[in-house]
mmCIF file of C-alpha atoms in Angstrom:
data_model
loop_
_atom_site.group_PDB
_atom_site.id
_atom_site.type_symbol
_atom_site.label_atom_id
_atom_site.label_comp_id
_atom_site.label_asym_id
_atom_site.label_seq_id
_atom_site.Cartn_x
_atom_site.Cartn_y
_atom_site.Cartn_z
ATOM 1 C CA MET A 4 105.456 -87.269 76.078
ATOM 2 C CA SER A 5 102.729 -84.328 76.392
ATOM 3 C CA ALA A 6 103.851 -81.001 77.040
ATOM 4 C CA VAL A 7 102.518 -79.162 80.140
ATOM 5 C CA SER A 8 102.392 -75.331 80.455
ATOM 6 C CA THR A 9 104.031 -73.509 83.275
ATOM 7 C CA ALA A 10 100.610 -72.562 84.782
ATOM 8 C CA GLY A 11 99.807 -76.178 84.923
ATOM 9 C CA GLY A 12 97.297 -76.280 81.671
ATOM 10 C CA PRO A 13 98.050 -78.360 78.580
ATOM 11 C CA VAL A 14 100.128 -76.770 75.722
ATOM 12 C CA GLY A 15 99.369 -77.428 72.086
ATOM 13 C CA LYS A 16 101.817 -77.717 69.116
ATOM 14 C CA SER A 17 101.411 -73.798 68.639
ATOM 15 C CA GLY A 18 102.443 -72.854 72.089
ATOM 16 C CA PRO A 19 101.025 -72.420 75.426
ATOM 17 C CA ALA A 20 97.142 -71.867 75.802
ATOM 18 C CA VAL A 21 96.032 -68.418 76.878
ATOM 19 C CA PRO A 22 93.666 -68.534 79.921
ATOM 20 C CA ALA A 23 90.074 -67.669 79.445
ATOM 21 C CA GLY A 24 90.245 -64.750 81.828
ATOM 22 C CA GLY A 25 93.054 -63.200 79.885
ATOM 23 C CA ARG A 26 91.459 -63.729 76.576
ATOM 24 C CA GLU A 27 88.354 -61.907 78.102
ATOM 25 C CA ARG A 28 90.456 -59.116 79.380
ATOM 26 C CA ASP A 29 92.353 -58.624 75.936
ATOM 27 C CA GLU A 30 88.827 -58.503 74.261
ATOM 28 C CA GLY A 31 87.687 -55.969 76.428
ATOM 29 C CA ARG A 32 90.624 -53.901 76.275
ATOM 30 C CA GLY A 33 90.280 -54.188 72.218
ATOM 31 C CA GLY A 34 86.466 -53.603 72.509
ATOM 32 C CA ARG A 35 87.089 -50.284 74.603
ATOM 33 C CA LYS A 36 89.603 -49.202 72.107
ATOM 34 C CA ALA A 37 87.312 -49.994 68.923
ATOM 35 C CA ARG A 38 84.217 -48.748 70.493
ATOM 36 C CA PRO A 39 84.972 -44.959 69.794
ATOM 37 C CA LEU A 40 85.692 -46.054 66.172
ATOM 38 C CA ARG A 41 82.164 -47.199 65.628
ATOM 39 C CA TRP A 42 80.962 -43.544 65.894
ATOM 40 C CA LEU A 43 83.221 -41.961 63.630
ATOM 41 C CA PRO A 44 80.816 -42.435 60.346
ATOM 42 C CA LEU A 45 78.274 -40.465 62.407
ATOM 43 C CA ALA A 46 80.621 -37.615 63.297
ATOM 44 C CA PRO A 47 79.980 -35.481 60.267
ATOM 45 C CA ALA A 48 76.073 -35.834 60.441
ATOM 46 C CA THR A 49 76.308 -34.981 64.201
ATOM 47 C CA VAL A 50 78.523 -31.712 63.423
ATOM 48 C CA LEU A 51 76.075 -30.779 60.649
ATOM 49 C CA LEU A 52 72.962 -31.218 62.910
ATOM 50 C CA LEU A 53 74.638 -29.142 65.693
ATOM 51 C CA LEU A 54 75.807 -26.371 63.388
ATOM 52 C CA PHE A 55 72.480 -26.161 60.841
ATOM 53 C CA LEU A 56 69.883 -27.338 63.697
ATOM 54 C CA ALA A 57 70.735 -26.958 67.168
ATOM 55 C CA GLY A 58 72.736 -23.862 66.657
ATOM 56 C CA PRO A 59 69.976 -21.883 65.051
ATOM 57 C CA ILE A 60 67.366 -23.288 67.615
ATOM 58 C CA GLY A 61 69.743 -22.211 70.551
ATOM 59 C CA TYR A 62 70.146 -18.815 68.982
ATOM 60 C CA CYS A 63 66.482 -18.440 68.490
ATOM 61 C CA VAL A 64 66.008 -19.077 72.175
ATOM 62 C CA TRP A 65 68.389 -16.538 72.937
ATOM 63 C CA ILE A 66 66.899 -13.983 71.103
ATOM 64 C CA ALA A 67 63.433 -14.683 72.479
ATOM 65 C CA PHE A 68 64.725 -13.327 75.710
ATOM 66 C CA THR A 69 66.185 -10.044 74.459
ATOM 67 C CA ASN A 70 64.502 -6.737 73.002
ATOM 68 C CA THR A 71 66.638 -7.427 69.447
ATOM 69 C CA GLN A 72 64.838 -5.134 66.569
ATOM 70 C CA LEU A 73 65.385 -5.095 63.028
ATOM 71 C CA THR A 74 65.393 -1.189 62.786
ATOM 72 C CA GLY A 75 65.925 1.581 65.444
ATOM 73 C CA SER A 76 68.091 0.533 68.318
ATOM 74 C CA SER A 77 71.155 -1.479 67.391
ATOM 75 C CA THR A 78 71.619 -2.848 70.936
ATOM 76 C CA SER A 79 70.331 -6.101 72.217
ATOM 77 C CA ASP A 80 69.664 -6.425 75.963
ATOM 78 C CA PHE A 81 68.631 -9.201 78.001
ATOM 79 C CA VAL A 82 65.147 -8.697 79.080
ATOM 80 C CA GLY A 83 64.345 -12.081 80.669
ATOM 81 C CA LEU A 84 60.499 -12.900 80.609
ATOM 82 C CA ASP A 85 59.369 -9.605 79.501
ATOM 83 C CA ASN A 86 58.470 -10.859 75.839
ATOM 84 C CA PHE A 87 56.451 -13.781 77.124
ATOM 85 C CA ARG A 88 54.554 -11.396 79.826
ATOM 86 C CA ARG A 89 53.783 -9.000 76.994
ATOM 87 C CA ALA A 90 52.467 -11.624 74.811
ATOM 88 C CA PHE A 91 50.050 -13.081 77.582
ATOM 89 C CA ALA A 92 48.881 -9.600 78.402
ATOM 90 C CA ASP A 93 48.476 -8.823 74.614
ATOM 91 C CA ASP A 94 44.731 -8.956 73.231
ATOM 92 C CA ASN A 95 46.037 -9.553 69.547
ATOM 93 C CA PHE A 96 48.220 -12.560 71.000
ATOM 94 C CA ARG A 97 45.238 -14.121 72.550
ATOM 95 C CA ASN A 98 43.200 -13.539 69.600
ATOM 96 C CA ALA A 99 45.879 -15.247 67.383
ATOM 97 C CA VAL A 100 45.916 -18.425 69.966
ATOM 98 C CA TRP A 101 42.044 -18.618 69.518
ATOM 99 C CA LEU A 102 41.960 -18.381 65.885
ATOM 100 C CA THR A 103 44.827 -20.864 65.641
ATOM 101 C CA LEU A 104 42.703 -23.423 67.774
ATOM 102 C CA VAL A 105 39.754 -22.726 65.697
ATOM 103 C CA PHE A 106 41.663 -23.104 62.415
ATOM 104 C CA THR A 107 43.409 -26.379 63.245
ATOM 105 C CA PHE A 108 40.213 -27.822 64.769
ATOM 106 C CA VAL A 109 38.061 -27.056 61.692
ATOM 107 C CA SER A 110 40.618 -27.684 59.081
ATOM 108 C CA SER A 111 42.775 -30.446 60.551
ATOM 109 C CA ILE A 112 40.917 -32.423 63.148
ATOM 110 C CA VAL A 113 37.428 -32.301 61.577
ATOM 111 C CA GLY A 114 37.988 -31.432 57.914
ATOM 112 C CA GLN A 115 41.084 -33.329 56.764
ATOM 113 C CA ASN A 116 40.596 -36.270 59.043
ATOM 114 C CA THR A 117 36.933 -37.010 58.536
ATOM 115 C CA ILE A 118 36.762 -36.150 54.640
ATOM 116 C CA GLY A 119 40.182 -38.223 54.006
ATOM 117 C CA LEU A 120 38.412 -41.019 55.969
ATOM 118 C CA ALA A 121 35.234 -40.774 54.006
ATOM 119 C CA LEU A 122 37.132 -40.558 50.537
ATOM 120 C CA ALA A 123 39.240 -43.409 51.533
ATOM 121 C CA GLY A 124 35.988 -45.590 52.409
ATOM 122 C CA LEU A 125 34.300 -44.752 49.005
ATOM 123 C CA MET A 126 37.383 -45.335 46.803
ATOM 124 C CA ARG A 127 37.703 -48.611 48.313
ATOM 125 C CA ALA A 128 33.935 -49.516 47.225
ATOM 126 C CA ALA A 129 34.171 -47.653 44.005
ATOM 127 C CA SER A 130 35.184 -49.025 40.648
ATOM 128 C CA ARG A 131 38.849 -48.593 39.398
ATOM 129 C CA PRO A 132 37.864 -45.751 36.952
ATOM 130 C CA VAL A 133 36.147 -43.886 39.753
ATOM 131 C CA ARG A 134 39.194 -44.524 42.148
ATOM 132 C CA THR A 135 41.745 -43.184 39.520
ATOM 133 C CA VAL A 136 39.930 -40.048 38.688
ATOM 134 C CA THR A 137 38.975 -39.040 42.294
ATOM 135 C CA GLY A 138 42.702 -39.857 43.418
ATOM 136 C CA ALA A 139 43.906 -37.758 40.802
ATOM 137 C CA VAL A 140 41.723 -34.580 41.564
ATOM 138 C CA VAL A 141 42.352 -34.758 45.217
ATOM 139 C CA ILE A 142 46.157 -35.380 44.935
ATOM 140 C CA ALA A 143 46.460 -32.853 42.492
ATOM 141 C CA ALA A 144 45.183 -30.244 44.984
ATOM 142 C CA TRP A 145 47.894 -31.529 47.571
ATOM 143 C CA VAL A 146 50.994 -31.432 45.019
ATOM 144 C CA LEU A 147 50.165 -27.859 44.153
ATOM 145 C CA PRO A 148 52.550 -25.292 45.641
ATOM 146 C CA GLU A 149 51.019 -23.391 48.572
ATOM 147 C CA ILE A 150 50.914 -20.185 47.048
ATOM 148 C CA VAL A 151 49.262 -21.361 43.938
ATOM 149 C CA ALA A 152 46.537 -23.113 45.977
ATOM 150 C CA ALA A 153 46.066 -19.875 47.884
ATOM 151 C CA PHE A 154 45.528 -17.759 44.782
ATOM 152 C CA LEU A 155 43.143 -20.554 43.549
ATOM 153 C CA LEU A 156 41.001 -20.419 46.605
ATOM 154 C CA TYR A 157 41.111 -16.505 46.668
ATOM 155 C CA ALA A 158 39.528 -16.477 43.282
ATOM 156 C CA PHE A 159 37.046 -18.958 44.593
ATOM 157 C CA PHE A 160 35.964 -16.898 47.758
ATOM 158 C CA ARG A 161 36.279 -13.237 46.501
ATOM 159 C CA ARG A 162 33.453 -11.026 45.898
ATOM 160 C CA GLU A 163 33.444 -11.711 42.212
ATOM 161 C CA GLY A 164 34.598 -15.361 42.558
ATOM 162 C CA THR A 165 33.395 -18.397 41.566
ATOM 163 C CA LEU A 166 31.473 -19.300 44.653
ATOM 164 C CA ASN A 167 29.330 -16.391 44.410
ATOM 165 C CA ALA A 168 28.906 -16.776 40.485
ATOM 166 C CA ILE A 169 27.235 -20.249 41.594
ATOM 167 C CA LEU A 170 25.277 -18.926 44.156
ATOM 168 C CA ASP A 171 23.932 -16.045 41.999
ATOM 169 C CA TRP A 172 23.184 -18.599 39.221
ATOM 170 C CA LEU A 173 21.150 -20.614 41.832
ATOM 171 C CA HIS A 174 19.331 -17.416 43.166
ATOM 172 C CA LEU A 175 20.971 -17.829 46.428
ATOM 173 C CA PRO A 176 22.227 -14.925 48.564
ATOM 174 C CA SER A 177 26.110 -14.262 48.033
ATOM 175 C CA GLN A 178 28.516 -12.294 50.192
ATOM 176 C CA ASN A 179 32.391 -11.467 50.506
ATOM 177 C CA TRP A 180 33.339 -14.528 52.145
ATOM 178 C CA LEU A 181 36.936 -13.375 52.675
ATOM 179 C CA PHE A 182 35.504 -10.345 54.757
ATOM 180 C CA THR A 183 32.418 -11.947 56.676
ATOM 181 C CA LEU A 184 34.082 -15.316 57.259
ATOM 182 C CA PRO A 185 37.778 -15.166 56.661
ATOM 183 C CA ILE A 186 38.797 -17.894 59.212
ATOM 184 C CA LEU A 187 36.258 -20.381 57.746
ATOM 185 C CA ALA A 188 37.460 -19.480 54.307
ATOM 186 C CA VAL A 189 40.971 -20.109 54.903
ATOM 187 C CA SER A 190 40.118 -23.245 56.850
ATOM 188 C CA PHE A 191 38.251 -24.597 53.796
ATOM 189 C CA ALA A 192 41.224 -23.756 51.602
ATOM 190 C CA ASN A 193 43.473 -25.838 53.973
ATOM 191 C CA VAL A 194 41.011 -28.793 53.861
ATOM 192 C CA TRP A 195 40.688 -28.556 50.122
ATOM 193 C CA ARG A 196 44.729 -28.654 49.951
ATOM 194 C CA GLY A 197 45.492 -31.133 52.585
ATOM 195 C CA THR A 198 42.966 -33.863 52.544
ATOM 196 C CA ALA A 199 44.910 -35.870 50.007
ATOM 197 C CA PHE A 200 47.411 -36.823 52.818
ATOM 198 C CA SER A 201 44.681 -38.105 55.088
ATOM 199 C CA MET A 202 43.044 -40.040 52.207
ATOM 200 C CA LEU A 203 46.337 -41.884 51.332
ATOM 201 C CA ILE A 204 46.928 -42.784 55.220
ATOM 202 C CA TYR A 205 43.360 -44.060 55.610
ATOM 203 C CA SER A 206 43.329 -45.966 52.089
ATOM 204 C CA ALA A 207 46.697 -47.682 53.333
ATOM 205 C CA ALA A 208 44.992 -48.547 56.846
ATOM 206 C CA LEU A 209 41.679 -49.885 55.287
ATOM 207 C CA SER A 210 43.501 -52.086 52.626
ATOM 208 C CA GLU A 211 45.039 -54.149 55.791
ATOM 209 C CA ILE A 212 41.438 -54.932 57.119
ATOM 210 C CA PRO A 213 40.837 -58.613 56.462
ATOM 211 C CA LYS A 214 37.631 -58.978 54.310
ATOM 212 C CA ASP A 215 36.469 -61.968 55.959
ATOM 213 C CA ILE A 216 35.901 -59.903 59.307
ATOM 214 C CA THR A 217 33.677 -57.272 57.540
ATOM 215 C CA GLU A 218 31.964 -59.987 55.735
ATOM 216 C CA ALA A 219 31.305 -61.930 58.968
ATOM 217 C CA ALA A 220 29.947 -58.880 60.376
ATOM 218 C CA GLU A 221 27.580 -58.260 57.628
ATOM 219 C CA VAL A 222 26.386 -61.604 57.594
ATOM 220 C CA ASP A 223 25.446 -61.418 61.300
ATOM 221 C CA GLY A 224 23.180 -58.446 60.409
ATOM 222 C CA ALA A 225 25.787 -55.320 61.261
ATOM 223 C CA ASN A 226 24.978 -52.450 59.131
ATOM 224 C CA GLY A 227 27.537 -49.846 57.614
ATOM 225 C CA VAL A 228 27.433 -47.594 60.620
ATOM 226 C CA ARG A 229 27.760 -50.587 63.353
ATOM 227 C CA ARG A 230 30.543 -51.886 61.042
ATOM 228 C CA LEU A 231 32.394 -48.570 60.811
ATOM 229 C CA TRP A 232 31.950 -47.742 64.684
ATOM 230 C CA HIS A 233 32.874 -51.293 66.087
ATOM 231 C CA ILE A 234 35.320 -52.872 63.479
ATOM 232 C CA THR A 235 36.735 -50.182 61.170
ATOM 233 C CA LEU A 236 37.601 -47.530 63.528
ATOM 234 C CA PRO A 237 39.208 -49.778 66.281
ATOM 235 C CA MET A 238 41.261 -51.653 63.712
ATOM 236 C CA ILE A 239 42.761 -48.226 62.192
ATOM 237 C CA ARG A 240 42.847 -46.291 65.529
ATOM 238 C CA ARG A 241 46.705 -46.141 65.275
ATOM 239 C CA SER A 242 46.674 -44.838 61.805
ATOM 240 C CA ILE A 243 43.703 -42.336 62.945
ATOM 241 C CA GLY A 244 46.231 -41.012 65.932
ATOM 242 C CA THR A 245 49.178 -40.900 63.475
ATOM 243 C CA ASN A 246 47.422 -38.832 61.026
ATOM 244 C CA LEU A 247 45.769 -36.503 63.546
ATOM 245 C CA MET A 248 49.265 -35.744 64.887
ATOM 246 C CA LEU A 249 51.057 -35.081 61.572
ATOM 247 C CA ASN A 250 48.028 -33.085 60.197
ATOM 248 C CA THR A 251 47.935 -30.909 63.553
ATOM 249 C CA LEU A 252 51.486 -30.053 63.665
ATOM 250 C CA SER A 253 51.467 -29.026 59.887
ATOM 251 C CA THR A 254 48.301 -27.211 60.249
ATOM 252 C CA LEU A 255 49.779 -25.117 63.227
ATOM 253 C CA SER A 256 52.526 -23.906 61.090
ATOM 254 C CA VAL A 257 50.408 -22.874 57.761
ATOM 255 C CA PHE A 258 51.494 -19.162 57.044
ATOM 256 C CA GLY A 259 51.540 -18.954 53.173
ATOM 257 C CA LEU A 260 47.962 -20.024 52.465
ATOM 258 C CA ILE A 261 46.577 -17.388 55.000
ATOM 259 C CA TRP A 262 48.850 -14.611 54.161
ATOM 260 C CA ALA A 263 48.098 -14.824 50.375
ATOM 261 C CA MET A 264 44.400 -15.120 50.863
ATOM 262 C CA THR A 265 43.846 -12.693 53.653
ATOM 263 C CA ARG A 266 46.945 -11.425 55.257
ATOM 264 C CA GLY A 267 45.516 -12.019 58.647
ATOM 265 C CA GLY A 268 42.475 -9.728 57.945
ATOM 266 C CA PRO A 269 40.419 -8.091 57.707
ATOM 267 C CA GLY A 270 41.727 -6.485 60.893
ATOM 268 C CA ASN A 271 42.900 -9.419 62.745
ATOM 269 C CA ARG A 272 39.971 -12.014 62.099
ATOM 270 C CA SER A 273 41.990 -14.471 60.438
ATOM 271 C CA GLN A 274 45.420 -13.802 62.042
ATOM 272 C CA THR A 275 46.726 -17.252 63.366
ATOM 273 C CA LEU A 276 49.910 -17.471 65.601
ATOM 274 C CA PRO A 277 52.311 -17.902 62.612
ATOM 275 C CA VAL A 278 50.871 -14.619 60.934
ATOM 276 C CA PHE A 279 50.908 -12.837 64.165
ATOM 277 C CA MET A 280 54.556 -13.825 64.725
ATOM 278 C CA TYR A 281 55.433 -12.702 60.900
ATOM 279 C CA ASP A 282 53.713 -9.356 61.441
ATOM 280 C CA GLN A 283 55.644 -8.492 64.847
ATOM 281 C CA ALA A 284 58.941 -9.917 63.922
ATOM 282 C CA PHE A 285 59.163 -8.499 60.233
ATOM 283 C CA LEU A 286 56.639 -5.904 59.598
ATOM 284 C CA LYS A 287 57.063 -4.379 63.138
ATOM 285 C CA SER A 288 60.720 -5.156 63.407
ATOM 286 C CA LEU A 289 60.163 -6.587 67.019
ATOM 287 C CA ILE A 290 62.478 -9.717 66.324
ATOM 288 C CA GLY A 291 62.750 -10.693 70.135
ATOM 289 C CA TYR A 292 58.915 -10.607 70.616
ATOM 290 C CA GLY A 293 58.240 -12.167 67.544
ATOM 291 C CA THR A 294 60.592 -15.213 68.463
ATOM 292 C CA ALA A 295 59.192 -15.458 71.694
ATOM 293 C CA VAL A 296 55.622 -15.841 69.942
ATOM 294 C CA ALA A 297 57.474 -18.295 67.858
ATOM 295 C CA LEU A 298 58.515 -20.337 71.071
ATOM 296 C CA LEU A 299 54.919 -20.113 72.408
ATOM 297 C CA LEU A 300 53.848 -21.666 69.129
ATOM 298 C CA LEU A 301 56.407 -24.556 69.392
ATOM 299 C CA LEU A 302 55.057 -25.268 73.040
ATOM 300 C CA VAL A 303 51.468 -25.602 71.480
ATOM 301 C CA GLY A 304 52.816 -28.120 68.947
ATOM 302 C CA ALA A 305 54.530 -29.921 71.741
ATOM 303 C CA LEU A 306 51.380 -30.150 73.704
ATOM 304 C CA PHE A 307 49.493 -31.571 70.934
ATOM 305 C CA SER A 308 52.293 -34.143 70.263
ATOM 306 C CA VAL A 309 52.316 -35.350 74.044
ATOM 307 C CA ILE A 310 48.480 -35.582 73.784
ATOM 308 C CA TYR A 311 48.697 -37.670 70.562
ATOM 309 C CA VAL A 312 51.674 -39.782 71.794
ATOM 310 C CA ARG A 313 49.782 -40.790 74.879
ATOM 311 C CA LEU A 314 46.705 -41.805 72.815
ATOM 312 C CA LEU A 315 48.940 -43.829 70.673
ATOM 313 C CA LYS A 316 50.554 -45.752 73.348
ATOM 314 C CA VAL A 317 49.882 -49.639 73.143
ATOM 315 C CA GLU A 318 47.286 -50.724 75.601
ATOM 316 C CA VAL A 319 48.552 -53.264 78.220
#
């Protein structure tokens, strides 16, 4: 004789069956109890991020709205937007913004990006020994410490340096490049040091282009320029956007290279925003004003990031 549950449903040997609704309610209650436990492994990392990242950033934002100084007055009063108004009214700040844009455009957007793509294309068509030697030379400049690279380029551009020695040997006019063209000198130094990163990104991107596509275009009569413009660049456009974004953000924050070569001089003719910020915050002891400049530099980087992210969006 089959057993019947009190609720009218069948009963097995192990006891009455649990209604499906009750089972879902129990699982729901258990899931709600267990859900916070899944976040426990992330708790130490979250605490460390809040302590060592979000905390200092929040403190820097607060300092930017005060008149904090390293020396002199020991008080720190809230001054609102005064530091930002002072920056936009400062001719030296506007000059630093302009030089930062020039330095970024020349050394990153044009220099590293273009030369890196050219080197990647040439290395792809070269023999293995040529690729090995070229890659070793270019990457060696990249792995050098920034201060070492700065002193090497300082020795190259100074009045008694290597560049002028070569020009004198060729009977061409020479000059003190760090005095006459300081922003271009530091831009070239940044190109020399950072091109390897672009070359590696583009080498990886070019290796993913199927050879049959370029061979078919070559059979159809497309020359090198047409293949580059209509095939290569469209197929690696996302790598181009990624490389531009990473290079731009890293170039905006370059400090050691410029400081070791020119210290922002002569005068302020190579004083980009990081150098200007350091000068105001630590040499002139205006921590509040220097931090405000740092936040404005952060906004410039965020603006470039938004532009590149929009360009990287997948076309629908």
